[in-house]
GROMACS .gro file of C-alpha atoms in nm:
model
  454
    1MET     CA    1   0.000   0.000   0.000
    2PRO     CA    2   0.150   0.338  -0.100
    3HIS     CA    3   0.213   0.565   0.196
    4SER     CA    4   0.144   0.936   0.223
    5ALA     CA    5   0.384   1.209   0.333
    6ALA     CA    6   0.192   1.228   0.662
    7ASP     CA    7   0.239   0.853   0.719
    8ARG     CA    8   0.614   0.884   0.668
    9ASN     CA    9   0.667   1.203   0.865
   10LEU     CA   10   0.454   1.120   1.168
   11TRP     CA   11   0.584   0.763   1.200
   12LEU     CA   12   0.944   0.883   1.171
   13ALA     CA   13   0.884   1.154   1.431
   14TYR     CA   14   0.730   0.889   1.658
   15ALA     CA   15   1.023   0.652   1.600
   16ASN     CA   16   1.268   0.927   1.693
   17ALA     CA   17   1.072   1.005   2.009
   18VAL     CA   18   1.072   0.638   2.116
   19LYS     CA   19   1.440   0.602   2.032
   20GLU     CA   20   1.527   0.896   2.256
   21ALA     CA   21   1.299   0.778   2.536
   22ILE     CA   22   1.463   0.435   2.559
   23GLN     CA   23   1.809   0.585   2.490
   24PHE     CA   24   1.868   0.347   2.201
   25GLU     CA   25   2.168   0.369   1.970
   26PRO     CA   26   2.219   0.102   1.702
   27THR     CA   27   2.535  -0.102   1.759
   28HIS     CA   28   2.663  -0.443   1.647
   29GLY     CA   29   2.370  -0.528   1.422
   30THR     CA   30   2.093  -0.407   1.654
   31ALA     CA   31   1.802  -0.199   1.526
   32LEU     CA   32   1.479  -0.051   1.657
   33TYR     CA   33   1.156  -0.191   1.511
   34LEU     CA   34   0.808  -0.045   1.558
   35SER     CA   35   0.487  -0.245   1.563
   36SER     CA   36   0.228  -0.138   1.305
   37LYS     CA   37  -0.026  -0.254   1.561
   38ALA     CA   38   0.063  -0.223   1.929
   39GLN     CA   39   0.002  -0.542   2.124
   40LYS     CA   40  -0.161  -0.584   2.464
   41GLY     CA   41   0.074  -0.683   2.739
   42PRO     CA   42  -0.053  -0.978   2.947
   43PHE     CA   43  -0.119  -0.966   3.318
   44ALA     CA   44   0.146  -1.135   3.530
   45SER     CA   45   0.061  -1.253   3.879
   46PRO     CA   46   0.089  -1.568   4.093
   47ARG     CA   47  -0.294  -1.565   4.092
   48ILE     CA   48  -0.335  -1.623   3.720
   49PRO     CA   49  -0.214  -1.912   3.502
   50LEU     CA   50   0.141  -1.880   3.371
   51GLU     CA   51   0.005  -1.990   3.033
   52TYR     CA   52  -0.175  -1.657   3.000
   53THR     CA   53   0.140  -1.452   3.058
   54ASN     CA   54   0.334  -1.684   2.826
   55ALA     CA   55   0.082  -1.621   2.550
   56GLY     CA   56   0.131  -1.245   2.563
   57ILE     CA   57   0.509  -1.278   2.560
   58TYR     CA   58   0.491  -1.521   2.268
   59GLU     CA   59   0.273  -1.285   2.065
   60ALA     CA   60   0.498  -0.987   2.133
   61ALA     CA   61   0.824  -1.171   2.061
   62ASN     CA   62   0.730  -1.396   1.769
   63ASN     CA   63   0.723  -1.128   1.501
   64HIS     CA   64   0.913  -1.127   1.172
   65LEU     CA   65   1.172  -0.851   1.196
   66ARG     CA   66   1.320  -0.767   0.856
   67THR     CA   67   1.660  -0.603   0.880
   68GLY     CA   68   1.566  -0.357   0.604
   69ASP     CA   69   1.236  -0.237   0.752
   70LEU     CA   70   1.151  -0.015   1.048
   71PHE     CA   71   0.815  -0.188   1.091
   72TYR     CA   72   0.679  -0.532   1.173
   73HIS     CA   73   0.320  -0.636   1.131
   74PRO     CA   74   0.167  -0.856   1.404
   75ASP     CA   75  -0.156  -0.905   1.208
   76SER     CA   76   0.028  -1.070   0.919
   77ARG     CA   77   0.087  -1.445   0.897
   78ASP     CA   78   0.462  -1.388   0.920
   79SER     CA   79   0.647  -1.466   1.241
   80TYR     CA   80   1.002  -1.506   1.365
   81VAL     CA   81   0.964  -1.885   1.384
   82LYS     CA   82   0.821  -1.902   1.032
   83SER     CA   83   1.100  -1.681   0.896
   84LEU     CA   84   1.360  -1.926   1.033
   85ARG     CA   85   1.177  -2.220   0.877
   86THR     CA   86   1.159  -2.039   0.543
   87PHE     CA   87   1.530  -1.960   0.569
   88LEU     CA   88   1.627  -2.324   0.630
   89GLN     CA   89   1.412  -2.436   0.339
   90SER     CA   90   1.596  -2.184   0.120
   91VAL     CA   91   1.947  -2.296   0.215
   92ASP     CA   92   2.163  -2.478  -0.037
   93ALA     CA   93   2.257  -2.776   0.179
   94GLY     CA   94   2.448  -2.946  -0.103
   95ALA     CA   95   2.171  -3.166  -0.242
   96ARG     CA   96   2.199  -3.252  -0.610
   97GLY     CA   97   2.019  -3.475  -0.860
   98ASP     CA   98   1.750  -3.707  -0.725
   99VAL     CA   99   1.824  -3.607  -0.364
  100HIS     CA  100   1.759  -3.242  -0.450
  101ILE     CA  101   1.432  -3.332  -0.624
  102SER     CA  102   1.323  -3.542  -0.325
  103ILE     CA  103   1.401  -3.266  -0.072
  104GLU     CA  104   1.219  -3.001  -0.276
  105SER     CA  105   0.914  -3.226  -0.303
  106CYS     CA  106   0.918  -3.287   0.072
  107ILE     CA  107   0.946  -2.912   0.142
  108ARG     CA  108   0.639  -2.842  -0.071
  109GLU     CA  109   0.448  -3.121   0.101
  110LEU     CA  110   0.543  -2.986   0.445
  111GLU     CA  111   0.436  -2.631   0.354
  112ASP     CA  112   0.100  -2.754   0.226
  113SER     CA  113   0.050  -2.966   0.539
  114LEU     CA  114   0.140  -2.679   0.772
  115GLU     CA  115  -0.103  -2.444   0.599
  116ILE     CA  116  -0.386  -2.694   0.646
  117TYR     CA  117  -0.276  -2.758   1.006
  118GLU     CA  118  -0.282  -2.387   1.097
  119LYS     CA  119  -0.631  -2.339   0.955
  120SER     CA  120  -0.773  -2.653   1.115
  121ALA     CA  121  -0.608  -2.574   1.451
  122ASP     CA  122  -0.761  -2.227   1.456
  123LYS     CA  123  -1.104  -2.364   1.364
  124ALA     CA  124  -1.085  -2.640   1.626
  125ARG     CA  125  -0.980  -2.401   1.905
  126ARG     CA  126  -1.255  -2.154   1.822
  127THR     CA  127  -1.511  -2.435   1.814
  128PHE     CA  128  -1.391  -2.564   2.150
  129LYS     CA  129  -1.408  -2.215   2.302
  130LYS     CA  130  -1.761  -2.165   2.169
  131HIS     CA  131  -1.876  -2.499   2.313
  132SER     CA  132  -1.687  -2.446   2.638
  133ASP     CA  133  -1.849  -2.105   2.694
  134VAL     CA  134  -2.193  -2.270   2.701
  135GLY     CA  135  -2.085  -2.569   2.913
  136MET     CA  136  -2.085  -2.831   2.638
  137THR     CA  137  -1.729  -2.955   2.700
  138GLY     CA  138  -1.757  -3.035   3.071
  139ASP     CA  139  -1.420  -3.068   3.241
  140LEU     CA  140  -1.236  -3.157   2.921
  141THR     CA  141  -0.935  -2.954   2.816
  142PHE     CA  142  -0.879  -2.878   2.449
  143SER     CA  143  -0.607  -3.144   2.421
  144GLN     CA  144  -0.857  -3.404   2.550
  145TRP     CA  145  -1.155  -3.274   2.353
  146HIS     CA  146  -0.996  -3.251   2.010
  147GLN     CA  147  -0.898  -3.619   1.999
  148THR     CA  148  -1.261  -3.722   1.947
  149ASN     CA  149  -1.428  -3.400   1.836
  150ALA     CA  150  -1.192  -3.247   1.579
  151PRO     CA  151  -1.101  -3.517   1.325
  152ALA     CA  152  -0.975  -3.270   1.064
  153PHE     CA  153  -0.736  -3.120   1.317
  154CYS     CA  154  -0.613  -3.464   1.424
  155ASN     CA  155  -0.555  -3.562   1.062
  156SER     CA  156  -0.363  -3.241   0.997
  157ILE     CA  157  -0.130  -3.316   1.291
  158ARG     CA  158  -0.052  -3.659   1.148
  159ASP     CA  159   0.003  -3.513   0.800
  160VAL     CA  160   0.254  -3.257   0.931
  161GLU     CA  161   0.437  -3.523   1.132
  162PHE     CA  162   0.456  -3.745   0.824
  163ALA     CA  163   0.578  -3.460   0.603
  164SER     CA  164   0.837  -3.353   0.863
  165ASP     CA  165   0.972  -3.706   0.897
  166ALA     CA  166   0.990  -3.742   0.518
  167LEU     CA  167   1.187  -3.416   0.481
  168LEU     CA  168   1.431  -3.506   0.757
  169ALA     CA  169   1.479  -3.853   0.609
  170ALA     CA  170   1.544  -3.707   0.264
  171GLY     CA  171   1.805  -3.470   0.409
  172SER     CA  172   1.974  -3.734   0.623
  173VAL     CA  173   2.161  -3.879   0.323
  174LEU     CA  174   2.356  -3.554   0.276
  175ILE     CA  175   2.713  -3.557   0.401
  176GLY     CA  176   2.941  -3.286   0.532
  177PRO     CA  177   2.930  -3.063   0.841
  178ARG     CA  178   2.711  -2.796   0.680
  179ALA     CA  179   2.452  -3.050   0.567
  180GLN     CA  180   2.452  -3.213   0.910
  181LYS     CA  181   2.398  -2.876   1.079
  182TRP     CA  182   2.113  -2.801   0.839
  183ASN     CA  183   1.945  -3.129   0.930
  184GLN     CA  184   1.997  -3.070   1.303
  185ASP     CA  185   1.864  -2.714   1.289
  186LEU     CA  186   1.561  -2.816   1.086
  187ARG     CA  187   1.489  -3.105   1.322
  188LYS     CA  188   1.494  -2.896   1.641
  189LEU     CA  189   1.287  -2.617   1.484
  190LEU     CA  190   1.016  -2.855   1.359
  191TYR     CA  191   1.024  -3.037   1.693
  192ALA     CA  192   0.955  -2.713   1.881
  193MET     CA  193   0.681  -2.614   1.637
  194MET     CA  194   0.489  -2.940   1.656
  195SER     CA  195   0.544  -3.068   2.010
  196GLU     CA  196   0.223  -3.107   2.209
  197GLN     CA  197   0.412  -3.129   2.538
  198GLU     CA  198   0.606  -2.872   2.739
  199ILE     CA  199   0.979  -2.933   2.701
  200PRO     CA  200   1.194  -2.713   2.930
  201GLY     CA  201   1.415  -2.487   2.723
  202MET     CA  202   1.237  -2.578   2.401
  203THR     CA  203   0.860  -2.523   2.426
  204MET     CA  204   0.618  -2.351   2.662
  205PRO     CA  205   0.242  -2.373   2.722
  206ILE     CA  206   0.024  -2.077   2.625
  207ASP     CA  207  -0.339  -1.988   2.686
  208MET     CA  208  -0.507  -1.974   2.345
  209ASP     CA  209  -0.782  -1.748   2.482
  210PHE     CA  210  -0.522  -1.470   2.472
  211ILE     CA  211  -0.429  -1.552   2.113
  212LEU     CA  212  -0.800  -1.564   2.021
  213ARG     CA  213  -0.836  -1.206   2.151
  214SER     CA  214  -1.070  -1.276   2.440
  215GLY     CA  215  -1.138  -0.931   2.585
  216GLU     CA  216  -1.389  -1.082   2.825
  217LYS     CA  217  -1.127  -1.312   2.976
  218SER     CA  218  -0.889  -1.019   3.020
  219GLN     CA  219  -1.145  -0.841   3.237
  220LYS     CA  220  -1.213  -1.154   3.444
  221LEU     CA  221  -0.843  -1.206   3.514
  222LEU     CA  222  -0.799  -0.846   3.621
  223ASN     CA  223  -1.089  -0.887   3.865
  224LYS     CA  224  -0.923  -1.199   4.010
  225ILE     CA  225  -0.599  -1.008   4.067
  226LYS     CA  226  -0.774  -0.716   4.235
  227LEU     CA  227  -0.981  -0.947   4.457
  228ARG     CA  228  -0.669  -1.152   4.541
  229LYS     CA  229  -0.834  -1.468   4.414
  230LYS     CA  230  -0.672  -1.744   4.212
  231ALA     CA  231  -0.794  -1.785   3.855
  232SER     CA  232  -0.886  -2.128   3.719
  233PRO     CA  233  -0.641  -2.300   3.483
  234SER     CA  234  -0.705  -2.248   3.116
  235LYS     CA  235  -0.873  -2.526   2.920
  236VAL     CA  236  -0.742  -2.404   2.585
  237VAL     CA  237  -0.368  -2.463   2.619
  238ALA     CA  238  -0.122  -2.524   2.336
  239CYS     CA  239   0.256  -2.565   2.334
  240VAL     CA  240   0.468  -2.335   2.118
  241PRO     CA  241   0.839  -2.257   2.070
  242ALA     CA  242   0.952  -2.095   2.393
  243PHE     CA  243   1.045  -1.731   2.445
  244TYR     CA  244   1.173  -1.620   2.785
  245CYS     CA  245   1.122  -1.272   2.928
  246PRO     CA  246   1.206  -1.306   3.300
  247ASP     CA  247   1.194  -0.934   3.382
  248TYR     CA  248   0.843  -0.878   3.248
  249GLU     CA  249   0.658  -1.015   3.551
  250ASN     CA  250   0.859  -0.802   3.793
  251VAL     CA  251   0.799  -0.490   3.583
  252VAL     CA  252   0.426  -0.517   3.527
  253ARG     CA  253   0.333  -0.651   3.870
  254ASP     CA  254   0.389  -0.303   4.010
  255TRP     CA  255   0.200  -0.148   3.719
  256ILE     CA  256  -0.111  -0.355   3.787
  257GLY     CA  257  -0.121  -0.252   4.150
  258ALA     CA  258  -0.046   0.115   4.088
  259GLY     CA  259  -0.328   0.184   3.843
  260ARG     CA  260  -0.326   0.502   3.640
  261ARG     CA  261  -0.190   0.829   3.776
  262ASP     CA  262  -0.394   1.148   3.764
  263GLU     CA  263  -0.103   1.312   3.586
  264PRO     CA  264   0.119   1.106   3.354
  265GLY     CA  265   0.483   1.072   3.442
  266ASP     CA  266   0.641   1.150   3.104
  267ARG     CA  267   0.558   1.287   2.761
  268LEU     CA  268   0.676   1.241   2.404
  269TYR     CA  269   0.604   1.493   2.133
  270VAL     CA  270   0.540   1.388   1.773
  271ARG     CA  271   0.583   1.676   1.529
  272TYR     CA  272   0.518   1.654   1.155
  273ALA     CA  273   0.807   1.890   1.075
  274GLU     CA  274   1.052   1.679   1.275
  275GLY     CA  275   0.955   1.373   1.072
  276GLU     CA  276   1.021   1.562   0.750
  277ILE     CA  277   1.388   1.606   0.839
  278ALA     CA  278   1.434   1.276   1.029
  279ASP     CA  279   1.711   1.041   0.917
  280GLU     CA  280   1.579   0.699   0.815
  281GLY     CA  281   1.928   0.564   0.876
  282GLY     CA  282   1.924   0.646   1.246
  283PHE     CA  283   1.754   0.328   1.368
  284GLY     CA  284   2.005   0.060   1.263
  285HIS     CA  285   1.842  -0.090   0.953
  286GLU     CA  286   2.006  -0.203   0.631
  287GLN     CA  287   1.972   0.000   0.316
  288GLN     CA  288   1.826  -0.168   0.010
  289GLY     CA  289   2.035  -0.038  -0.275
  290ASP     CA  290   2.097   0.331  -0.222
  291SER     CA  291   1.792   0.398  -0.003
  292PHE     CA  292   1.570   0.261   0.272
  293LYS     CA  293   1.247   0.081   0.179
  294PHE     CA  294   1.035   0.111   0.493
  295THR     CA  295   0.675  -0.014   0.470
  296TYR     CA  296   0.511   0.283   0.640
  297PRO     CA  297   0.160   0.189   0.760
  298PRO     CA  298  -0.114   0.453   0.777
  299TRP     CA  299  -0.056   0.676   1.079
  300LEU     CA  300  -0.435   0.693   1.127
  301SER     CA  301  -0.693   0.441   1.007
  302PHE     CA  302  -1.062   0.372   1.063
  303TYR     CA  303  -1.204   0.018   1.068
  304VAL     CA  304  -1.561  -0.089   0.997
  305ASP     CA  305  -1.666  -0.453   0.943
  306GLY     CA  306  -1.304  -0.559   0.902
  307HIS     CA  307  -1.232  -0.301   0.631
  308GLU     CA  308  -0.958  -0.042   0.679
  309LEU     CA  309  -0.994   0.315   0.560
  310PRO     CA  310  -0.662   0.500   0.594
  311PHE     CA  311  -0.678   0.873   0.664
  312LYS     CA  312  -0.550   1.022   0.339
  313ALA     CA  313  -0.603   1.395   0.385
  314VAL     CA  314  -0.308   1.599   0.258
  315MET     CA  315  -0.149   1.754   0.566
  316GLN     CA  316   0.118   1.995   0.676
  317ASP     CA  317   0.287   2.071   1.005
  318SER     CA  318   0.020   2.313   1.128
  319ASP     CA  319  -0.263   2.062   1.074
  320VAL     CA  320  -0.175   1.814   1.350
  321ASP     CA  321   0.000   1.807   1.686
  322ILE     CA  322   0.049   1.483   1.883
  323THR     CA  323   0.142   1.444   2.249
  324ILE     CA  324   0.206   1.097   2.391
  325SER     CA  325   0.202   1.060   2.768
  326PHE     CA  326   0.269   0.757   2.984
  327ASP     CA  327   0.353   0.649   3.337
  328ASN     CA  328   0.640   0.409   3.263
  329LEU     CA  329   0.844   0.296   2.962
  330ARG     CA  330   1.077  -0.003   2.979
  331ILE     CA  331   1.274  -0.232   2.753
  332VAL     CA  332   1.278  -0.591   2.878
  333LYS     CA  333   1.510  -0.862   2.758
  334VAL     CA  334   1.358  -1.153   2.564
  335ALA     CA  335   1.534  -1.468   2.445
  336PRO     CA  336   1.418  -1.757   2.224
  337GLY     CA  337   1.457  -2.113   2.350
  338ALA     CA  338   1.703  -2.381   2.241
  339TRP     CA  339   1.521  -2.418   1.908
  340ASN     CA  340   1.665  -2.085   1.792
  341LEU     CA  341   1.920  -2.048   1.512
  342ASP     CA  342   2.213  -1.809   1.514
  343ASN     CA  343   2.493  -1.686   1.288
  344LEU     CA  344   2.288  -1.759   0.978
  345SER     CA  345   2.521  -1.590   0.730
  346SER     CA  346   2.834  -1.772   0.848
  347SER     CA  347   2.660  -2.105   0.906
  348TYR     CA  348   2.484  -2.102   0.570
  349PRO     CA  349   2.671  -1.888   0.316
  350ARG     CA  350   2.500  -2.047   0.015
  351MET     CA  351   2.132  -2.008  -0.069
  352LYS     CA  352   1.933  -2.168  -0.349
  353ALA     CA  353   1.938  -1.978  -0.675
  354GLY     CA  354   1.651  -1.749  -0.766
  355LEU     CA  355   1.527  -1.682  -0.412
  356SER     CA  356   1.460  -1.340  -0.264
  357THR     CA  357   1.752  -1.190  -0.074
  358ASP     CA  358   1.502  -1.089   0.197
  359THR     CA  359   1.488  -1.454   0.305
  360LYS     CA  360   1.814  -1.420   0.498
  361LYS     CA  361   1.758  -1.065   0.627
  362ILE     CA  362   1.621  -1.169   0.966
  363ALA     CA  363   1.661  -1.009   1.307
  364GLN     CA  364   1.616  -1.195   1.634
  365PRO     CA  365   1.397  -1.026   1.898
  366HIS     CA  366   1.637  -0.905   2.165
  367ARG     CA  367   1.434  -0.664   2.380
  368LEU     CA  368   1.068  -0.568   2.394
  369VAL     CA  369   0.957  -0.207   2.434
  370VAL     CA  370   0.663  -0.196   2.675
  371ILE     CA  371   0.478   0.114   2.792
  372ASN     CA  372   0.243   0.165   3.087
  373ASN     CA  373  -0.078   0.369   3.057
  374LEU     CA  374  -0.012   0.502   2.708
  375VAL     CA  375  -0.223   0.809   2.622
  376LEU     CA  376  -0.232   0.993   2.289
  377ARG     CA  377  -0.368   1.345   2.245
  378ILE     CA  378  -0.404   1.447   1.881
  379SER     CA  379  -0.497   1.807   1.806
  380PHE     CA  380  -0.623   1.876   1.454
  381SER     CA  381  -0.650   2.219   1.294
  382GLY     CA  382  -0.798   2.375   0.985
  383ARG     CA  383  -0.966   2.181   0.708
  384VAL     CA  384  -0.875   1.832   0.838
  385VAL     CA  385  -1.099   1.865   1.146
  386ALA     CA  386  -1.417   1.810   0.945
  387GLU     CA  387  -1.274   1.502   0.771
  388VAL     CA  388  -1.167   1.346   1.103
  389ALA     CA  389  -1.510   1.416   1.252
  390LYS     CA  390  -1.679   1.253   0.953
  391GLN     CA  391  -1.479   0.930   0.989
  392LEU     CA  392  -1.524   0.917   1.367
  393ASN     CA  393  -1.901   0.956   1.329
  394ARG     CA  394  -1.895   0.674   1.077
  395ILE     CA  395  -1.715   0.423   1.298
  396GLN     CA  396  -1.926   0.521   1.599
  397TYR     CA  397  -2.246   0.465   1.401
  398TYR     CA  398  -2.136   0.131   1.256
  399GLY     CA  399  -1.950   0.004   1.562
  400GLY     CA  400  -1.595   0.022   1.430
  401PHE     CA  401  -1.269   0.141   1.581
  402LEU     CA  402  -0.965   0.350   1.493
  403ASN     CA  403  -0.591   0.294   1.496
  404VAL     CA  404  -0.347   0.579   1.553
  405LEU     CA  405   0.029   0.516   1.544
  406GLY     CA  406  -0.043   0.149   1.603
  407VAL     CA  407  -0.278   0.194   1.901
  408SER     CA  408  -0.633   0.065   1.847
  409ALA     CA  409  -0.928   0.229   2.024
  410ALA     CA  410  -1.306   0.213   2.023
  411ILE     CA  411  -1.513   0.528   2.064
  412ASP     CA  412  -1.636   0.598   2.418
  413GLN     CA  413  -1.588   0.240   2.547
  414ASP     CA  414  -1.479   0.173   2.905
  415ARG     CA  415  -1.349  -0.179   2.837
  416SER     CA  416  -1.112  -0.328   2.586
  417THR     CA  417  -1.250  -0.544   2.306
  418ASP     CA  418  -1.100  -0.829   2.110
  419GLN     CA  419  -0.954  -0.568   1.870
  420THR     CA  420  -0.883  -0.272   2.098
  421SER     CA  421  -0.694  -0.187   2.417
  422HIS     CA  422  -0.786   0.183   2.437
  423THR     CA  423  -1.088   0.409   2.422
  424ALA     CA  424  -1.116   0.734   2.226
  425THR     CA  425  -1.307   1.056   2.292
  426TRP     CA  426  -1.357   1.337   2.041
  427ASN     CA  427  -1.390   1.703   2.124
  428ALA     CA  428  -1.539   1.844   1.805
  429GLU     CA  429  -1.524   2.203   1.922
  430ASP     CA  430  -1.149   2.196   1.985
  431GLY     CA  431  -1.064   1.933   1.722
  432VAL     CA  432  -0.896   1.711   1.982
  433LEU     CA  433  -0.893   1.331   1.974
  434GLU     CA  434  -0.781   1.170   2.300
  435VAL     CA  435  -0.694   0.800   2.317
  436VAL     CA  436  -0.662   0.655   2.668
  437PRO     CA  437  -0.610   0.299   2.796
  438THR     CA  438  -0.896   0.089   2.926
  439VAL     CA  439  -0.846  -0.050   3.275
  440ASP     CA  440  -0.813  -0.410   3.157
  441GLY     CA  441  -0.651  -0.365   2.817
  442GLY     CA  442  -0.402  -0.082   2.823
  443PHE     CA  443  -0.205  -0.107   3.145
  444ALA     CA  444   0.087  -0.253   2.945
  445THR     CA  445   0.132  -0.213   2.570
  446PHE     CA  446   0.410  -0.352   2.350
  447ILE     CA  447   0.496  -0.084   2.094
  448GLY     CA  448   0.826  -0.206   1.952
  449THR     CA  449   1.122  -0.442   1.960
  450VAL     CA  450   1.497  -0.411   1.957
  451GLY     CA  451   1.624  -0.680   1.723
  452LYS     CA  452   1.968  -0.816   1.641
  453ALA     CA  453   2.054  -0.923   1.287
  454LEU     CA  454   2.131  -1.292   1.257
   0.00000   0.00000   0.00000
């Protein structure tokens, strides 16, 4: 999607403000990445299941960071884990002749099987949740229920296991240290992706209610924490490749108890004119040719019935003024489990011919940027006020929501929804849009990642 001058200038001004706030300077292959859609931070407390906190960490960490782009896109089907799998499938491991043909056939079969598995898993989990909400599943967990109630999902698991085994068997005939490393790396990555059991250091359990965007569950868990009651274990648990973020619980535990201050602790200022003169090379990314090719998302969008309408009004510096306030801003270390790959360029210098060079331009999530009680105040002036008012009236009438600099908000709602963590109010007389966190959804928000090129 082509971006406007306003998209570029306001996102760059925002990126500079975040960079200064976290005191980030790119060194040794590190770069700052911004989320095109900020992600809710999970609650962390001894009173709620660890699987719930794990799910939020997994969602925030498992994003595809491209070394040539300032942005990552959580709503896309890309992920860090998938980017590593794609990389390994693109490596020239030395196969030739019939062995090469066999491996390529197995790769295609695995990709097809994984696509079917992902769709059937999502459908099965949503069906289980729907039945569980009305008491139709009794005391069964999802792992127990699906064995007799989701045959398509069960078949897809077997198909992926068969395809994985076939690919590993086809690659096992290759000789040489590089080929052996390729087989070992592929084996551990597929093992972490498909394991149904928790394996310390390799996989971790997550609460799929978080992944399925259950705003209702978020509110219930917050109530448990405030009432000092222990929440029931999740019934919709899955195992995924592990990410570890040990400092997160210590950080947000204080945030939950503190609530929101009457006056925010700090402010960032986003100015259109500052974005105009900002240096795209100041965040640590690789140039593509003689320039940067950032995929700037719309700085402001309106959503109705799943359709996005970017705000396309031609703007200048005097038309908009943005102040971001917050109580706390932290960067917390995150590390993938033992399934992770490293030193990709030196370990695998040869790639298959004809593949995109982007395949090997991967950054590992190194630190997560998390903000507490994020508030945005956007002041519009002149001719753009009427256009903003028109779009806000539209989403309020049809029940949509807006997204501004990655933060999603419903109009005049006191609770988060499955799509939003904030609520927005509009002062038509002054032309001011204020976006504030809901109690249950916005206490912690992931807005970016510091990644390290592999």
